[in-house]
Every structure is written in C-alpha cells, then in structure tokens.
CSV table of C-alpha atoms and ligand atoms in Angstrom, one decimal:
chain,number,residue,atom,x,y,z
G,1,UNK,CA,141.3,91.6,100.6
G,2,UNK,CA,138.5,89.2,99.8
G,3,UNK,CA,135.2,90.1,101.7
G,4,UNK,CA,133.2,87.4,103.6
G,5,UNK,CA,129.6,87.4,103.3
G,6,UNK,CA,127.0,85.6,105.3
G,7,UNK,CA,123.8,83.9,104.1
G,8,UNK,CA,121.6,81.4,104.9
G,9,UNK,CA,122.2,77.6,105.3
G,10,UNK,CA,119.5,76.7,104.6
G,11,UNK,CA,117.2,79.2,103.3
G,12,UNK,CA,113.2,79.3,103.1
G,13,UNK,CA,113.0,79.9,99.6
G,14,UNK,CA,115.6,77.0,98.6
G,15,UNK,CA,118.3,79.8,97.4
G,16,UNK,CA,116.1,81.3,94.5
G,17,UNK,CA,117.0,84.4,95.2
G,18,UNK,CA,114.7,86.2,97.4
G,19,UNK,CA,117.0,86.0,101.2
G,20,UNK,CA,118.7,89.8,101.0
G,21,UNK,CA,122.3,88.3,100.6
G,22,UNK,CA,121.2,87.9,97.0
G,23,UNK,CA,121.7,91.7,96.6
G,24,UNK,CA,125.2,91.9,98.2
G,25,UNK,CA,126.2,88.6,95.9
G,26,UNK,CA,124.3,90.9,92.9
G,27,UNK,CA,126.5,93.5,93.4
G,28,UNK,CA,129.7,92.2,94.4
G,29,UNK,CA,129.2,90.1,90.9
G,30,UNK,CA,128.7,93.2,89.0
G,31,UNK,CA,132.1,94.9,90.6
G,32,UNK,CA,133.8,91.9,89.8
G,33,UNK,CA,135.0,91.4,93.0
G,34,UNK,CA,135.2,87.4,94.5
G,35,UNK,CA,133.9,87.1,98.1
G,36,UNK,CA,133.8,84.1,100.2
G,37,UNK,CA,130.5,82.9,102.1
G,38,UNK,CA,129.8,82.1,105.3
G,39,UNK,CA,126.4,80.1,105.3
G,40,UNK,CA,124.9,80.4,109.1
G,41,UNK,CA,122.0,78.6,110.8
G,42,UNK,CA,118.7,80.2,112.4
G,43,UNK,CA,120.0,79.4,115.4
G,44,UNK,CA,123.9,80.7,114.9
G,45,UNK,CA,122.7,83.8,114.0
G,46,UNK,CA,121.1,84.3,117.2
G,47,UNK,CA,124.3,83.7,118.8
G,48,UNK,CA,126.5,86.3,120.7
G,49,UNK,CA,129.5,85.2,117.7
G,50,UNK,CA,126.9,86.5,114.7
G,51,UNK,CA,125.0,89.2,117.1
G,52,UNK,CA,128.7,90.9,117.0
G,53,UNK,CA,128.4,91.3,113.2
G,54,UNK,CA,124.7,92.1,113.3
G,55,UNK,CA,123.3,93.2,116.3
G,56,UNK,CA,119.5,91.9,114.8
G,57,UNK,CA,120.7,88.1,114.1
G,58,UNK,CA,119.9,88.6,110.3
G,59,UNK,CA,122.0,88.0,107.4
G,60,UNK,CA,123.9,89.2,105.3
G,61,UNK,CA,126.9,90.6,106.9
G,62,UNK,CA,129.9,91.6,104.8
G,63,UNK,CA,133.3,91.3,106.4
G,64,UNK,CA,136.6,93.1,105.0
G,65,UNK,CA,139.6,93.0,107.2
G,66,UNK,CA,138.7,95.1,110.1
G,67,UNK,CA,135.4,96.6,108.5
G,68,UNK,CA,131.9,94.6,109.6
G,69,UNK,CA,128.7,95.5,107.9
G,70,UNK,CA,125.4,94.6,108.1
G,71,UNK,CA,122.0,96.0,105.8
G,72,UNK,CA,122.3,94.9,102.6
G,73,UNK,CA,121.2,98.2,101.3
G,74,UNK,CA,124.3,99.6,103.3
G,75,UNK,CA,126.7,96.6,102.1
G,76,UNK,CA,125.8,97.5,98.4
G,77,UNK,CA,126.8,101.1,98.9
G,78,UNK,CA,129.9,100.0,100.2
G,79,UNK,CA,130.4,98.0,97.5
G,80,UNK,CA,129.1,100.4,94.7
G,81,UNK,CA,131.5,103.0,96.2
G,82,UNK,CA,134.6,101.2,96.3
G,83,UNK,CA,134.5,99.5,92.9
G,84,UNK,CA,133.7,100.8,89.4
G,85,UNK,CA,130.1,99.9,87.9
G,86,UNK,CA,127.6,101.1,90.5
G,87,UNK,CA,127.6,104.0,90.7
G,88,UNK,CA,127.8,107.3,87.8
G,89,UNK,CA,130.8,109.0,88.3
G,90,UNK,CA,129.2,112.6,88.1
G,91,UNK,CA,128.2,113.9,91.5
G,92,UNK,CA,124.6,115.0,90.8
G,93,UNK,CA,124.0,111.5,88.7
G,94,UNK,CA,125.3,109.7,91.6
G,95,UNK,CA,123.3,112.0,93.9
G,96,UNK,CA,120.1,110.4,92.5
G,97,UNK,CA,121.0,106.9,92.6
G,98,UNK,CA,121.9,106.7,95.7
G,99,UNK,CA,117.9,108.4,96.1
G,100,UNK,CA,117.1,105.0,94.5
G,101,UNK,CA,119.2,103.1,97.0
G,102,UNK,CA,117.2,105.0,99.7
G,103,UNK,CA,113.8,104.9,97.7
G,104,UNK,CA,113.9,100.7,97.1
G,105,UNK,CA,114.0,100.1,101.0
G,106,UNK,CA,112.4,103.0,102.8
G,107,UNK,CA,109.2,103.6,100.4
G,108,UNK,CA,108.9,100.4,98.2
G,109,UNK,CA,109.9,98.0,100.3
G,110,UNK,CA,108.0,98.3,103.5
G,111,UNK,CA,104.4,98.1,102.0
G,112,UNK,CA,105.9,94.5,100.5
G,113,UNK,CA,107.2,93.2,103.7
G,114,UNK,CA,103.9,94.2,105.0
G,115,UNK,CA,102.6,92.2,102.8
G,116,UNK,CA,104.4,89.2,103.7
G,117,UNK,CA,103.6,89.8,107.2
G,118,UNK,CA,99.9,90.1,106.6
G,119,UNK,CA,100.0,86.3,104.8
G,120,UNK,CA,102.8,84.9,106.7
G,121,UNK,CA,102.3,85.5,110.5
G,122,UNK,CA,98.8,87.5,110.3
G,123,UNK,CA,96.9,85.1,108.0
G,124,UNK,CA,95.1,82.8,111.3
G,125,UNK,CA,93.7,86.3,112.4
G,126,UNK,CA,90.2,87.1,112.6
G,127,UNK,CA,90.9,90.3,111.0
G,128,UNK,CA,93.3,89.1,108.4
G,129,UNK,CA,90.6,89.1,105.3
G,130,UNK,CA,89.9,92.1,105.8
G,131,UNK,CA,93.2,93.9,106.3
G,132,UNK,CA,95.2,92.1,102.4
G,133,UNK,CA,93.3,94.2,100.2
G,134,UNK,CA,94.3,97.2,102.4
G,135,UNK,CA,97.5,96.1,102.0
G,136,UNK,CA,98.0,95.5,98.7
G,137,UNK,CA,96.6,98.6,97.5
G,138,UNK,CA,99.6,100.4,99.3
G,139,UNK,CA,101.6,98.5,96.8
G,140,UNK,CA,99.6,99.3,93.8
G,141,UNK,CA,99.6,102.6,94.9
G,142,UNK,CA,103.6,102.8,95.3
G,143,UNK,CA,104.1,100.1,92.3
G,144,UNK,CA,101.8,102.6,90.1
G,145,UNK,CA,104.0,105.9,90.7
G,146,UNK,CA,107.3,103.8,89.8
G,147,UNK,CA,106.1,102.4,86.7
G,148,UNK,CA,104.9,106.1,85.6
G,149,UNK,CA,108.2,107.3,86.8
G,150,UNK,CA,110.0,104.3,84.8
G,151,UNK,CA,108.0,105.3,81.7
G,152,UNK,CA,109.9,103.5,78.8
G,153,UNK,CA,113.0,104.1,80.2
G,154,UNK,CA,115.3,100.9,80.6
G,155,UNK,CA,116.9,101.5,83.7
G,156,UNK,CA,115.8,104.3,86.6
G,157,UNK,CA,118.0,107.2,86.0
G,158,UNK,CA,120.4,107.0,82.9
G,159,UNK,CA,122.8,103.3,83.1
G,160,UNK,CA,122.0,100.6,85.3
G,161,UNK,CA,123.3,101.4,89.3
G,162,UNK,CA,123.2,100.3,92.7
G,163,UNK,CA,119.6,102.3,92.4
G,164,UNK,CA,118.3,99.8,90.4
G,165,UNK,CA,119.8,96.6,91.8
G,166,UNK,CA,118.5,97.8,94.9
G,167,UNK,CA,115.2,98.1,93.6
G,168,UNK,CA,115.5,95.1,91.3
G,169,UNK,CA,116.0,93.2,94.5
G,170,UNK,CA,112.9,94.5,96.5
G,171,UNK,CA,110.6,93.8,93.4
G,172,UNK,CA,111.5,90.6,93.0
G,173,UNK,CA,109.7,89.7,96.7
G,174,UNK,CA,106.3,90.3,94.8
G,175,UNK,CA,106.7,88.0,92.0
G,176,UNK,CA,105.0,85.1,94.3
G,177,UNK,CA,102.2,87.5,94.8
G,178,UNK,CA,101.2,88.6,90.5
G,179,UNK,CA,101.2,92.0,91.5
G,180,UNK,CA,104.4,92.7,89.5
G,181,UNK,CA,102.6,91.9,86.1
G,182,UNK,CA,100.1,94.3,86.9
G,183,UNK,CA,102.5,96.7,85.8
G,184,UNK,CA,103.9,95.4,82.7
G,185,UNK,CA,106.6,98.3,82.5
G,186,UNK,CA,107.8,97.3,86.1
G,187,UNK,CA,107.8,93.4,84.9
G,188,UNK,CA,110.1,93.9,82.1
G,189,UNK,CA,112.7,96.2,84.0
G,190,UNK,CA,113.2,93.5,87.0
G,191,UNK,CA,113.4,90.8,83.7
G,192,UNK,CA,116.1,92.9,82.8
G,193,UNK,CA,117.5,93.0,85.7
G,194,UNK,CA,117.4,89.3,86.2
G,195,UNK,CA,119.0,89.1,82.6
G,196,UNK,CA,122.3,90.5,83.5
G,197,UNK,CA,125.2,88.2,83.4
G,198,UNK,CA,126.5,89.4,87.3
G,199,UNK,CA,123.0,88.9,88.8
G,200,UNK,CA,122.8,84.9,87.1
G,201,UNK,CA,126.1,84.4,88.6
G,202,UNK,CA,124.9,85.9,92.1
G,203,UNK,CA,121.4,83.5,91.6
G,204,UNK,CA,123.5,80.5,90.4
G,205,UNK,CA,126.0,81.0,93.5
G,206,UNK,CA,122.9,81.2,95.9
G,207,UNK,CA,120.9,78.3,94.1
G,208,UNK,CA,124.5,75.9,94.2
G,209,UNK,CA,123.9,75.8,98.4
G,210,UNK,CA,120.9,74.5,98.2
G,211,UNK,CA,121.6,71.9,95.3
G,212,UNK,CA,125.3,71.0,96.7
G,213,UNK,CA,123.0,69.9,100.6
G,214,UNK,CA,120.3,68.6,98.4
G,215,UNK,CA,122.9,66.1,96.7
G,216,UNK,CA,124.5,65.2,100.0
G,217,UNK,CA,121.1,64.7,102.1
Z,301,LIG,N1,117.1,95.2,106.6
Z,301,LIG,C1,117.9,94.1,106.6
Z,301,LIG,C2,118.7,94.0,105.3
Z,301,LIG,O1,118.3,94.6,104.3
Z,301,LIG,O2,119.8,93.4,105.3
Z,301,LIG,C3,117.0,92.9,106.7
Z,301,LIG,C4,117.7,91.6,106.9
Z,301,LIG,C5,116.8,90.4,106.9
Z,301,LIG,O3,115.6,90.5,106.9
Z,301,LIG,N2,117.4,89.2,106.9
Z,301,LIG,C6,116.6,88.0,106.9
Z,301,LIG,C7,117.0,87.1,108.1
Z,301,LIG,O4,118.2,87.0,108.4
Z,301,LIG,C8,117.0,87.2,105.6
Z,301,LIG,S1,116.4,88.1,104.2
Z,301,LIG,N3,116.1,86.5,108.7
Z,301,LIG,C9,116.3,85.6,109.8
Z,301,LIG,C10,115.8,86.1,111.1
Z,301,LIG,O5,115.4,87.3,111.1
Z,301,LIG,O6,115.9,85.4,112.1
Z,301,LIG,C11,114.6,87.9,104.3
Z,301,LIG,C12,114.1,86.7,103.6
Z,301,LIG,C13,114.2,85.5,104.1
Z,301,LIG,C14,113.7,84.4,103.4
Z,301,LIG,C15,113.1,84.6,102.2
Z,301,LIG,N4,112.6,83.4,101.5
Z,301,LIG,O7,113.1,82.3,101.7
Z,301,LIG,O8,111.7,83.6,100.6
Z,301,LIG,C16,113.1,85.8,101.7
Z,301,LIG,C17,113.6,86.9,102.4
C-alpha cells in the first residue's frame, strides 16, 4: 500500500529542504518505496481533521492503511524497519543506529532548535544579545564531540543508516548559521549526505511544490 505523507503548502524555507518531512521523503527515497503527499495549510493543520493524525498540528504525518504516524524520527524507523537499506541487518549493528536515530533528535537537535528560537522569536528581547553566544556554544560543544566521534570515518557507524539520515537532517538546520564549517569533518559528511541520489530526489520532490505554485501564482 502506498503511504501518504504530509508537508507543508507552503513552506517557510521555499521547499529547500529544511521542514522535517524532508527526512521522511529522504528515507522513503532511499527504500524505494513511492508515497503520495498531502500538502496542508498553517491553518489546516490546526484543524480537528489533521490534529487526529497529529495531535501537535505539525507535519509530517505518514499514513499506511490503518497505521497513522507522526515524528519524523518515528516515521523513519518505520520506514527503515520495514524496507531494506536503513538499517544493518545484524542486531548489535542495528542496536547502534537506532542510538543515532535517538542521538540526532534528543542530544543534537535541541541545542539547534534553541538556536532558532533564540533568533527567531527571542531576538526583540532585552536579553537576547546576551543569551546567542550561550547558545551557540552548546552547539559547539555537541558539534565538537560528533566531529571527534566521526573522525575520518565516512558515515557514523559502518554503511550509511537511518542514524545518519537522521542526523544528516538535523545538521543541515545549521547551515544558515556557518557553524557547520567550523567543523570541516561534520561539513563534508552532511555533503555526503546531500550527495546521495535518494536524498536529491527527496529535495527535488520538496523543491517541485514550491516551483509548480510559483509558476501558477
Ligand atoms: N518533533 C517533530 C518531528 O520531528 O516530526 C517536529 C515537527 C515540526 O516541528 N513540524 C514543523 C511544523 O509543522 C515543520 S518542520 N510547524 C508548524 C507548526 O508547528 O505550526 C520545522 C521547520 C519549519 C520550517 C522550516 N523552514 O522553512 O526553514 C524549517 C523547519
């Protein structure tokens, strides 16, 4: 059965890749599995219709017959556990990726989205100047222990996994910011990422909704 995803319809960053259905194209791309897309409004997804799917009024969602999901990190699971690609087939190797899964959105991610938080909706504060550098140097200090942990290595434990599209993903929110080329080891592995044939087709998919209402407005 096809899966339907949701994304945005029209999406802050012009469909370059940064809105989190982006991972769940990623990785449905590198399965090889089609999925349809249902592109939702700001204000749709605050209705009681979306709010069924995802009880936050976010996207993506990821529908399969009778199954709904929401969390992209949990959607890529899914995904990676279904379908060959994702995930190593030895237990213990799989073990750790799914670590990576976990590590990308519960101890990289959250200094990021502080980050965003502290331009975005903090940055008219009184207080604002003086809290950024605090901010970023919880991601140095985070970004600095992955790039010693990444060493030389091309991928995060072994092949390329859900791990590392997961993490690839969260990354790629600080490319705006410079941070990333601060570690040069940490540039090149989300450039590899970025390189893969699934993840252009995932990008181009995203861009095409932006460029197909661009044409039409
Ligand atoms: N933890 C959830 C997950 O991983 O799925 C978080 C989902 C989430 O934050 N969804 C955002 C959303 O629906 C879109 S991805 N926001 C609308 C709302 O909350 O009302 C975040 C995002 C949005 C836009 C950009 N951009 O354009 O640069 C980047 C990232």
């Amino acid at each position: 059965m096809t899966p339907t995803i949701t994304a945005f319809e029209r999406s802050p960053d012009r469909g370059k890749g940064l809105a989190r259905d982006m991972r769940v194209r990623w990785a449905l791309e590198e399965a090889g599995q089609p999925y349809e897309v249902r592109l939702v409004s700001f204000s749709a997804m605050k209705e009681p219709a979306h709010r069924a799917l995802h009880p936050f009024g976010q996207i993506p969602t990821y529908e399969e017959g009778d199954l709904a999901l929401f969390e992209s990190g949990s959607i890529v699971f899914h995904i990676a556990e279904r379908h060959a690609g994702l995930l190593p087939d030895d237990a213990n190797a799989r073990a750790r990726a799914i670590t990576w899964m976990f590590a990308s959105v519960n101890t990289i991610e959250p200094p990021i989205l502080d980050l965003q938080t502290a331009k975005f909706q903090e940055g008219d504060k009184p207080w604002a100047e003086q809290r950024l550098p605090l901010v970023l140097d919880r991601i140095r200090h985070r970004l600095g222990d992955l790039s010693v942990r990444l060493g030389d290595a091309e991928w995060l434990d072994g092949a390329f996994s859900a791990g590392d599209l997961m993490m690839i993903g969260v990354l790629l929110r600080l490319r705006a910011s410079g941070l990333l080329d601060e570690y040069p080891n940490l540039a090149a592995y989300v450039a590899r990422g970025e390189a893969r044939p699934a993840y252009k087709r995932a990008f181009a998919a995203q861009l095409a909704v932006f460029t197909s209402q661009a044409q039409v407005g």
